[in-house]
Amino acid sequence: MQSTKPSVDSLFIQQSQLGRESFQAALYTSIDSLLAEWQTSRGPYSGILPGKLATHVESLFQIQPAGESIESVFQDIKNHLLPHLVDVSHPKCLAHLHCPPLIPALAAEVIVSSFNQSMDSFDQSGIASLVEEEILKWLCEKFSYGERADGTFTSGGTQSNYMGLLLARDAFCENTWQWNVQQKGLPSEANRMRILCSKNAHFTVKKSASQLGLGEQAVVLVETDEHHRMDLHDLQKKLMELKEQDLLPFAVVATCGTTDFGSIDPVRDIYDMVKPFGLWIHADAAYGGALVLSKTFRGKLDGIELADSITIDFHKQFYQPISCGAFLLKDKRHFGLIDYHADYLNPKEDELEGILHLVNKSVQTTRRFDALKLLLSLRMIGEEGFASIIDHTIHFAKDVTTLIEKNEHLEVINPDPEINAVVFRFMDDHQADDINKIIHRTLFQTGTAVVAKTVANGQTCLKFTLLNPRTTITHIEEILSDIVDIGIAHIQSGRVLR
Ligand SMILES: *Cc1c(COP(=O)(O)O)cnc(C)c1O
């Protein structure tokens, strides 16, 4: 093995033969190591716990002063890193809204990273800016947004929710007090401003409120109905209470796909109720947004086109590698609320000439060309391909609930899943919470399956998030059988101890 002192020609992409060959060798070595890993019969996780991982981390951190050959580095990657990553593409990895990535998107990732375009200004991105704009236009059409709509790619749902509430806050201050928050900061009345969302809304609503200077106190939680959707009677009641207390509700977040149950708030009804009060409606469709591509299930998002802004996450049900998300805005003029011109990047004179600087619409500056991943995926599998995957997972979730219901040891919490998340638990009269926690941990530590644990109705539950279309009913039968075995074994060991 030849250890080379790296010449810069072999370290950076360039047109010489050495440059091209170095690029190819490095990427092929990386791909070969992945192929070898996926050839092993590994489960979704090695099961190793943080304490034991320390020695592997130590091996990975042997940084030689003069560097090393790629072969020797990848020996360590193969031995110490890859076996202990969570395999999100494994059919028994079904804990979170964490998808197996589409292969077409991975091919795009190589281009995205190699050309390393930055989406903030036109002179750092060229055609990439136009491609992103075109995909956003396509998305706005899919969501039946009108002529005035626009959007931006984001790092994910957290940033998109933040942007929705940021623009809602600033628009409210502008309209109510002709107060420019960007210039003057928050007005003194801001501590009376309130955001409504259901108690099953994502935690980033509260997090955004605190980061936006309104405090978590600004978030008023609305009760949910038996399907875990926002309860309209309680929404009305909360609105009236806020008015009576002289507080200022300015936004309502409708969740289209809650994290635990995938339930979808009735956006149209919410619109009818709150629009007379002038509230901004933000639809958090991070999870459910993908239903827009399904002919069968598009109707579940009824009324989403009435929302002032929408969060979509492509690194969930659009199967894109992290990170990839978008924020859509019904009236693009609201982007003006966060407009900022830097002389070196996006001077005003460029705007007058029609040169596109996407930084104007983003809370990020340097930003990845993630739009290409979605474009390549759409080109290669088509909208119908996406739709059939989404439809399959939704039908499959129903089959899974039927299977769980048949098991005398298990109980389904949401027998009619809105999307593809199934919440259930091992039943026991005395120590169900403890047993479900133990089941969750044992599955992970044995690398058998990665399932989620959550709390529903005050009880510890297990959850399958069935994003992976390669998960079969046999995989589920095996996991359920393991779950029941662990639960029963625990009860029996308890009896022995007592
Ligand atoms: C995942 C999720 C988010 C957060 O999105 P990130 O991409 O993780 O930042 C927000 N809201 C909902 C409903 C989600 O499912």
Coordinates of C-alpha atoms and ligand atoms in Angstrom, one line a residue:
M1 CA 0.0 0.0 0.0
Q2 CA 1.4 3.3 -1.0
S3 CA 1.0 6.1 1.4
T4 CA 1.0 9.3 -0.6
K5 CA 1.8 12.8 0.6
P6 CA -1.3 14.4 -0.9
S7 CA -0.7 16.8 -3.7
V8 CA -3.4 19.5 -4.0
D9 CA -4.1 18.2 -7.5
S10 CA -5.5 15.0 -6.0
L11 CA -7.4 16.9 -3.3
F12 CA -9.6 19.2 -5.4
I13 CA -11.9 18.6 -8.3
Q14 CA -10.2 19.8 -11.5
Q15 CA -10.0 19.0 -15.1
S16 CA -6.6 17.2 -15.2
Q17 CA -6.5 13.4 -15.3
L18 CA -5.1 13.2 -11.8
G19 CA -8.0 15.3 -10.5
R20 CA -10.6 13.2 -12.3
E21 CA -9.1 10.0 -11.2
S22 CA -8.8 11.1 -7.6
F23 CA -12.4 12.0 -7.5
Q24 CA -13.4 8.7 -9.0
A25 CA -11.2 6.7 -6.7
A26 CA -12.5 8.4 -3.6
L27 CA -16.2 8.0 -4.6
Y28 CA -15.8 4.4 -5.7
T29 CA -14.0 3.5 -2.5
S30 CA -16.8 5.1 -0.5
I31 CA -19.5 3.3 -2.6
D32 CA -17.6 0.0 -2.3
S33 CA -17.6 0.2 1.4
L34 CA -21.3 0.7 1.4
L35 CA -21.9 -2.2 -0.9
A36 CA -19.9 -4.4 1.3
E37 CA -21.8 -3.3 4.4
W38 CA -25.2 -3.9 2.8
Q39 CA -24.0 -7.4 1.7
T40 CA -23.7 -8.4 5.4
S41 CA -26.9 -9.7 7.0
R42 CA -27.1 -6.9 9.4
G43 CA -30.2 -5.8 11.2
P44 CA -31.4 -2.2 11.5
Y45 CA -28.9 -1.5 14.3
S46 CA -25.9 -3.2 15.8
G47 CA -27.4 -2.8 19.2
I48 CA -24.2 -1.4 20.7
L49 CA -24.7 1.2 23.4
P50 CA -22.9 4.5 23.8
G51 CA -20.4 3.2 26.4
K52 CA -19.2 0.4 24.1
L53 CA -19.1 2.7 21.0
A54 CA -16.3 4.8 22.6
T55 CA -13.6 2.4 21.4
H56 CA -14.9 2.6 17.9
V57 CA -15.0 6.4 18.0
E58 CA -11.4 6.4 19.3
S59 CA -10.3 4.2 16.3
L60 CA -12.0 6.6 14.0
F61 CA -10.1 9.6 15.5
Q62 CA -6.6 8.4 14.8
I63 CA -5.6 11.5 12.8
Q64 CA -2.1 11.2 11.4
P65 CA -0.1 14.4 11.1
A66 CA 0.7 13.8 7.4
G67 CA -2.6 12.1 6.5
E68 CA -3.2 8.6 5.2
S69 CA -4.2 6.7 2.2
I70 CA -7.8 6.3 1.4
E71 CA -7.5 2.5 1.7
S72 CA -6.4 2.7 5.3
V73 CA -9.0 5.3 6.2
F74 CA -11.8 3.3 4.7
Q75 CA -10.6 0.2 6.6
D76 CA -11.5 2.0 9.7
I77 CA -14.8 3.4 8.2
K78 CA -15.7 -0.2 7.4
N79 CA -14.7 -1.6 10.7
H80 CA -15.8 1.1 13.1
L81 CA -18.4 3.4 11.6
L82 CA -20.7 1.7 9.1
P83 CA -21.7 -1.3 11.3
H84 CA -22.9 1.0 14.0
L85 CA -25.0 3.4 12.0
V86 CA -28.7 3.0 12.1
D87 CA -29.8 1.5 8.8
V88 CA -32.8 3.6 7.8
S89 CA -33.3 1.5 4.6
H90 CA -33.8 -1.7 6.6
P91 CA -37.4 -2.8 6.5
K92 CA -37.4 -3.2 10.3
C93 CA -36.3 0.3 10.9
L94 CA -39.7 2.0 11.5
A95 CA -39.5 4.3 14.4
H96 CA -39.6 7.9 13.3
L97 CA -40.5 10.0 10.3
H98 CA -37.1 9.2 9.0
C99 CA -37.1 7.8 5.5
P100 CA -35.1 5.4 3.5
P101 CA -33.6 7.7 0.8
L102 CA -34.4 7.2 -2.9
I103 CA -31.6 6.1 -5.0
P104 CA -32.2 8.8 -7.7
A105 CA -31.8 11.4 -5.0
L106 CA -28.5 9.9 -3.9
A107 CA -27.2 10.2 -7.4
A108 CA -28.3 13.9 -7.3
E109 CA -26.5 14.3 -3.9
V110 CA -23.2 13.7 -5.6
I111 CA -23.8 16.5 -8.1
V112 CA -25.2 18.8 -5.4
S113 CA -22.1 18.3 -3.2
S114 CA -19.5 18.2 -5.9
F115 CA -20.6 21.4 -7.7
N116 CA -21.3 22.8 -4.2
Q117 CA -23.6 25.6 -5.5
S118 CA -24.9 28.1 -3.0
M119 CA -28.4 29.2 -3.5
D120 CA -28.1 32.7 -1.9
S121 CA -27.0 34.6 -5.0
F122 CA -27.2 34.0 -8.7
D123 CA -23.4 34.3 -9.2
Q124 CA -23.0 31.3 -6.8
S125 CA -25.6 29.1 -8.4
G126 CA -26.4 30.0 -12.0
I127 CA -29.1 27.7 -13.4
A128 CA -29.5 26.0 -10.0
S129 CA -31.5 29.1 -8.8
L130 CA -33.8 28.8 -11.8
V131 CA -34.3 25.1 -11.2
E132 CA -35.2 25.6 -7.6
E133 CA -37.7 28.3 -8.6
E134 CA -39.3 26.0 -11.2
I135 CA -39.7 23.2 -8.6
L136 CA -41.3 25.7 -6.2
K137 CA -43.7 26.8 -8.9
W138 CA -44.6 23.1 -9.5
L139 CA -45.2 22.7 -5.7
C140 CA -47.4 25.8 -5.5
E141 CA -49.5 24.4 -8.3
K142 CA -49.7 21.0 -6.6
F143 CA -51.1 22.7 -3.5
S144 CA -53.5 24.7 -5.7
Y145 CA -51.9 27.9 -4.6
G146 CA -52.8 30.9 -6.8
E147 CA -50.7 33.2 -9.0
R148 CA -49.3 35.2 -6.1
A149 CA -47.7 32.2 -4.4
D150 CA -44.0 31.6 -4.0
G151 CA -41.7 29.6 -1.7
T152 CA -38.2 28.6 -0.7
F153 CA -36.4 25.5 0.1
T154 CA -35.5 25.0 3.8
S155 CA -33.5 22.7 6.0
G156 CA -36.8 21.0 7.1
G157 CA -40.0 21.4 9.0
T158 CA -38.4 23.3 11.9
Q159 CA -37.2 26.1 9.8
S160 CA -40.4 26.2 7.7
N161 CA -42.6 26.4 10.8
Y162 CA -40.3 29.1 12.1
M163 CA -40.7 31.1 8.9
G164 CA -44.4 30.8 8.9
L165 CA -44.7 32.2 12.4
L166 CA -42.1 34.8 11.7
L167 CA -44.0 36.2 8.7
A168 CA -47.3 35.9 10.6
R169 CA -45.9 37.9 13.5
D170 CA -44.4 40.6 11.4
A171 CA -47.5 40.9 9.1
F172 CA -49.7 41.2 12.2
C173 CA -47.6 44.0 13.7
E174 CA -47.5 45.8 10.4
N175 CA -51.3 45.6 9.9
T176 CA -52.3 46.3 13.5
W177 CA -49.9 49.0 14.5
Q178 CA -48.1 49.9 11.3
W179 CA -45.1 48.6 13.2
N180 CA -42.0 47.3 11.4
V181 CA -40.5 44.6 13.5
Q182 CA -37.5 44.1 11.2
Q183 CA -36.6 47.7 11.9
K184 CA -37.8 48.4 15.5
G185 CA -37.9 45.0 17.2
L186 CA -41.0 43.8 19.0
P187 CA -43.7 46.4 20.0
S188 CA -44.5 46.6 23.7
E189 CA -47.9 45.0 23.1
A190 CA -46.2 41.8 21.7
N191 CA -46.5 40.0 25.0
R192 CA -50.3 39.9 24.3
M193 CA -49.9 38.1 21.0
R194 CA -51.1 34.5 20.9
I195 CA -50.8 31.5 18.5
L196 CA -53.3 28.7 18.5
C197 CA -52.5 25.1 17.7
S198 CA -53.8 21.7 18.7
K199 CA -52.2 19.9 21.7
N200 CA -50.8 17.4 19.2
A201 CA -49.0 20.1 17.1
H202 CA -45.3 19.8 16.7
F203 CA -43.1 21.1 19.5
T204 CA -41.4 23.5 17.1
V205 CA -44.5 25.7 17.3
K206 CA -43.6 26.5 20.9
K207 CA -39.9 26.6 20.1
S208 CA -40.5 29.1 17.3
A209 CA -42.7 31.3 19.6
S210 CA -39.9 31.5 22.1
Q211 CA -37.3 32.2 19.5
L212 CA -39.5 34.9 18.0
G213 CA -39.6 36.8 21.3
L214 CA -43.2 36.0 22.1
G215 CA -42.4 33.3 24.6
E216 CA -43.9 29.8 25.0
Q217 CA -46.7 31.5 26.8
A218 CA -47.9 32.8 23.4
V219 CA -48.9 29.3 22.4
V220 CA -52.5 28.3 23.3
L221 CA -53.2 24.6 23.0
V222 CA -56.6 23.6 21.6
E223 CA -58.1 20.3 22.6
T224 CA -58.4 17.4 20.0
D225 CA -61.3 15.2 19.0
E226 CA -61.5 11.4 19.1
H227 CA -59.4 11.3 15.9
H228 CA -56.7 13.5 17.5
R229 CA -57.6 16.4 15.2
M230 CA -58.1 20.0 16.4
D231 CA -61.5 20.3 18.1
L232 CA -63.4 23.1 16.4
H233 CA -65.6 23.8 19.4
D234 CA -62.6 24.2 21.6
L235 CA -60.9 26.4 19.0
Q236 CA -63.9 28.7 19.1
K237 CA -64.0 28.7 22.9
K238 CA -60.3 29.5 23.1
L239 CA -60.6 32.3 20.6
M240 CA -63.5 33.8 22.6
E241 CA -61.5 33.5 25.9
L242 CA -58.5 35.2 24.4
K243 CA -60.7 38.1 23.1
E244 CA -62.3 38.4 26.6
Q245 CA -58.9 38.6 28.2
D246 CA -57.9 41.3 25.7
L247 CA -55.2 39.1 24.3
L248 CA -54.3 39.1 20.6
P249 CA -54.6 35.8 18.7
F250 CA -52.8 36.4 15.3
A251 CA -52.0 32.9 14.0
V252 CA -53.3 29.4 14.0
V253 CA -51.2 26.4 13.1
A254 CA -53.2 23.5 11.5
T255 CA -51.2 20.3 11.6
C256 CA -51.6 18.2 8.5
G257 CA -50.1 14.9 9.8
T258 CA -49.4 15.0 13.5
T259 CA -46.2 13.3 14.5
D260 CA -47.8 10.6 16.7
F261 CA -51.0 9.7 14.9
G262 CA -50.7 11.4 11.5
S263 CA -54.0 13.0 12.1
I264 CA -54.9 15.9 9.9
D265 CA -56.6 19.1 11.2
P266 CA -59.6 20.2 9.2
V267 CA -58.0 23.2 7.4
R268 CA -61.2 24.4 5.6
D269 CA -63.3 24.5 8.8
I270 CA -60.5 26.2 10.7
Y271 CA -60.3 28.8 7.9
D272 CA -64.0 29.5 8.0
M273 CA -63.8 30.0 11.8
V274 CA -60.7 32.1 12.1
K275 CA -60.6 34.2 8.9
P276 CA -63.2 36.7 10.1
F277 CA -60.7 37.5 12.9
G278 CA -57.9 38.0 10.4
L279 CA -55.7 35.2 11.7
W280 CA -52.8 33.9 9.7
I281 CA -53.2 30.2 9.0
H282 CA -50.0 28.1 8.8
A283 CA -50.4 24.5 7.7
D284 CA -47.7 22.3 9.1
A285 CA -47.8 19.6 6.4
A286 CA -44.3 18.3 7.2
Y287 CA -45.6 14.8 7.4
G288 CA -48.9 14.8 5.4
G289 CA -47.8 17.1 2.6
A290 CA -46.8 14.2 0.4
L291 CA -50.5 13.2 0.1
V292 CA -50.8 16.0 -2.4
L293 CA -49.4 13.6 -5.0
S294 CA -51.9 10.8 -4.2
K295 CA -55.1 10.7 -6.3
T296 CA -56.7 8.5 -3.6
F297 CA -55.7 10.5 -0.5
R298 CA -55.3 14.1 -1.8
G299 CA -58.8 14.9 -0.4
K300 CA -57.5 14.5 3.2
L301 CA -55.6 17.8 2.7
D302 CA -58.9 19.6 1.7
G303 CA -58.6 23.3 2.3
I304 CA -54.8 23.4 2.6
E305 CA -54.8 25.9 -0.3
L306 CA -56.6 28.4 2.0
A307 CA -53.6 28.5 4.4
D308 CA -51.4 31.6 4.2
S309 CA -48.3 29.4 4.4
I310 CA -47.4 25.7 4.3
T311 CA -44.5 23.6 5.7
I312 CA -43.5 20.6 3.6
D313 CA -40.7 18.1 4.4
F314 CA -39.1 16.2 1.6
H315 CA -36.9 14.2 3.9
K316 CA -40.0 12.4 5.2
Q317 CA -42.6 11.0 2.8
F318 CA -40.8 12.3 -0.3
Y319 CA -38.0 9.9 0.6
Q320 CA -35.2 12.5 0.1
P321 CA -31.8 12.3 1.9
I322 CA -31.6 14.8 4.8
S323 CA -31.9 17.7 4.5
C324 CA -34.7 18.8 2.2
G325 CA -37.8 20.8 3.0
A326 CA -39.8 23.8 1.7
F327 CA -41.9 26.7 2.9
L328 CA -44.7 27.9 0.6
L329 CA -46.3 31.3 0.9
K330 CA -49.7 32.1 -0.5
D331 CA -48.9 35.8 -1.1
K332 CA -45.2 36.3 -2.0
R333 CA -45.3 39.9 -1.0
H334 CA -44.9 38.8 2.6
F335 CA -41.3 37.7 1.8
G336 CA -40.7 41.5 1.8
L337 CA -41.0 41.4 5.6
I338 CA -37.6 39.7 5.8
D339 CA -36.0 41.3 2.8
Y340 CA -32.4 42.4 3.4
H341 CA -30.0 43.8 0.9
A342 CA -26.2 43.3 1.4
D343 CA -24.0 45.2 -1.0
Y344 CA -21.7 42.3 -1.6
L345 CA -24.4 39.7 -2.2
N346 CA -27.8 40.9 -3.4
P347 CA -27.7 44.6 -4.1
K348 CA -31.0 46.4 -4.9
E349 CA -29.7 47.4 -8.3
D350 CA -29.6 43.7 -9.3
E351 CA -33.2 43.2 -8.3
L352 CA -34.2 46.1 -10.7
E353 CA -32.3 44.2 -13.5
G354 CA -34.3 41.0 -12.7
I355 CA -31.3 39.1 -11.4
L356 CA -32.4 36.4 -9.0
H357 CA -31.0 36.3 -5.5
L358 CA -32.8 33.6 -3.5
V359 CA -31.3 34.8 -0.2
N360 CA -34.2 37.4 -0.3
K361 CA -36.6 34.7 0.6
S362 CA -34.7 32.6 3.1
V363 CA -33.6 32.9 6.7
Q364 CA -30.4 31.1 5.6
T365 CA -27.6 32.6 3.6
T366 CA -25.4 29.8 2.2
R367 CA -27.8 27.1 1.2
R368 CA -27.6 23.7 -0.5
F369 CA -29.1 22.9 -4.0
D370 CA -31.4 20.3 -2.4
A371 CA -34.0 21.0 -5.1
L372 CA -32.0 18.9 -7.5
K373 CA -32.7 15.7 -5.4
L374 CA -36.4 16.2 -5.7
L375 CA -36.2 17.0 -9.4
L376 CA -34.2 13.8 -10.2
S377 CA -36.5 11.7 -8.1
L378 CA -39.5 13.1 -9.9
R379 CA -37.9 12.6 -13.3
M380 CA -37.0 9.0 -12.6
I381 CA -40.0 7.7 -10.8
G382 CA -42.7 10.2 -11.9
E383 CA -45.6 11.6 -9.8
E384 CA -47.4 8.3 -10.3
G385 CA -44.4 6.4 -8.8
F386 CA -44.6 8.6 -5.7
A387 CA -48.3 8.3 -5.5
S388 CA -48.2 4.5 -5.6
I389 CA -45.6 4.3 -2.8
I390 CA -47.6 6.7 -0.6
D391 CA -50.9 4.8 -1.3
H392 CA -49.2 1.5 -0.6
T393 CA -47.9 2.7 2.8
I394 CA -51.3 4.0 3.9
H395 CA -53.1 0.8 2.9
F396 CA -50.4 -1.2 4.6
A397 CA -50.8 0.7 7.8
K398 CA -54.4 -0.4 7.9
D399 CA -53.3 -4.0 7.4
V400 CA -50.9 -3.7 10.2
T401 CA -53.6 -2.4 12.6
T402 CA -55.8 -5.3 11.7
L403 CA -52.9 -7.7 12.5
I404 CA -52.2 -6.1 15.8
E405 CA -55.9 -6.1 16.7
K406 CA -55.9 -9.9 16.3
N407 CA -53.2 -10.3 18.9
E408 CA -54.6 -10.8 22.4
H409 CA -51.5 -9.3 24.0
L410 CA -51.6 -6.1 22.1
E411 CA -53.9 -3.1 21.8
V412 CA -54.0 -0.5 18.9
I413 CA -54.5 3.1 20.0
N414 CA -55.4 4.4 16.5
P415 CA -57.3 1.6 14.7
D416 CA -58.0 3.8 11.7
P417 CA -54.6 5.5 11.0
E418 CA -55.0 8.7 9.0
I419 CA -51.6 8.2 7.2
N420 CA -49.1 5.4 8.1
A421 CA -48.3 5.7 11.8
V422 CA -49.6 3.0 14.0
V423 CA -49.6 3.5 17.8
F424 CA -50.1 0.4 20.0
R425 CA -49.0 -1.2 23.2
F426 CA -48.4 -4.4 25.0
M427 CA -51.2 -4.9 27.5
D428 CA -50.7 -5.7 31.2
D429 CA -52.9 -4.9 34.2
H430 CA -50.0 -3.9 36.5
Q431 CA -46.9 -2.7 34.7
A432 CA -47.7 -2.0 31.1
D433 CA -45.7 1.3 31.0
D434 CA -42.6 -0.4 32.2
I435 CA -43.0 -3.4 30.0
N436 CA -43.5 -1.3 26.9
K437 CA -40.4 0.7 27.8
I438 CA -38.4 -2.5 28.2
I439 CA -39.7 -3.9 24.9
H440 CA -38.6 -0.7 23.1
R441 CA -35.2 -0.9 24.6
T442 CA -34.7 -4.6 24.1
L443 CA -35.6 -4.4 20.4
F444 CA -33.0 -1.6 19.9
Q445 CA -30.3 -3.2 22.0
T446 CA -30.6 -6.5 20.2
G447 CA -30.7 -4.8 16.9
T448 CA -33.9 -6.7 16.1
A449 CA -36.0 -3.7 15.1
V450 CA -36.0 0.0 15.6
V451 CA -39.5 1.1 16.7
A452 CA -40.6 4.3 18.4
K453 CA -41.9 4.9 21.9
T454 CA -44.3 7.6 22.8
V455 CA -46.9 8.6 25.3
A456 CA -50.6 8.6 24.3
N457 CA -53.4 9.2 26.8
G458 CA -50.8 9.2 29.5
Q459 CA -49.7 5.7 28.7
T460 CA -46.4 4.5 27.3
C461 CA -46.9 3.1 23.8
L462 CA -45.0 1.7 20.9
K463 CA -45.2 3.1 17.4
F464 CA -44.5 2.0 13.9
T465 CA -44.0 4.7 11.3
L466 CA -44.5 2.7 8.1
L467 CA -42.7 4.9 5.6
N468 CA -40.6 2.1 4.0
P469 CA -42.6 0.5 1.1
R470 CA -40.3 -2.5 1.4
T471 CA -41.5 -3.5 4.8
T472 CA -43.8 -6.5 4.4
I473 CA -46.5 -8.0 6.7
T474 CA -44.0 -10.8 7.4
H475 CA -41.5 -8.3 8.8
I476 CA -44.3 -6.9 11.0
E477 CA -45.4 -10.4 12.1
E478 CA -41.8 -11.2 13.2
I479 CA -41.5 -7.9 15.1
L480 CA -44.9 -8.4 16.9
S481 CA -43.8 -11.9 17.8
D482 CA -40.6 -10.6 19.3
I483 CA -42.6 -7.9 21.2
V484 CA -44.9 -10.4 22.7
D485 CA -42.1 -12.7 23.6
I486 CA -40.2 -9.9 25.4
G487 CA -43.4 -8.8 27.2
I488 CA -44.3 -12.2 28.4
A489 CA -40.7 -13.0 29.4
H490 CA -40.7 -9.9 31.5
I491 CA -43.9 -10.8 33.3
Q492 CA -42.7 -14.3 34.0
S493 CA -39.3 -13.1 35.3
G494 CA -41.3 -10.7 37.6
R495 CA -43.3 -13.5 39.0
V496 CA -40.2 -15.5 39.7
L497 CA -38.7 -12.5 41.6
R498 CA -41.9 -12.0 43.6
Ligands
LIG1 C1 -40.8 16.4 11.4 C2 -41.8 17.4 11.7 C3 -41.4 18.8 12.0 C4 -40.0 19.1 12.1 O1 -39.3 19.0 10.8 P1 -37.7 18.8 10.7 O2 -37.6 18.5 9.3 O3 -37.4 17.7 11.6 O4 -37.1 20.0 11.1 C5 -42.4 19.7 12.2 N1 -43.7 19.4 12.1 C6 -44.1 18.1 11.9 C7 -45.6 17.8 11.9 C8 -43.2 17.1 11.7 O5 -43.6 15.9 11.5

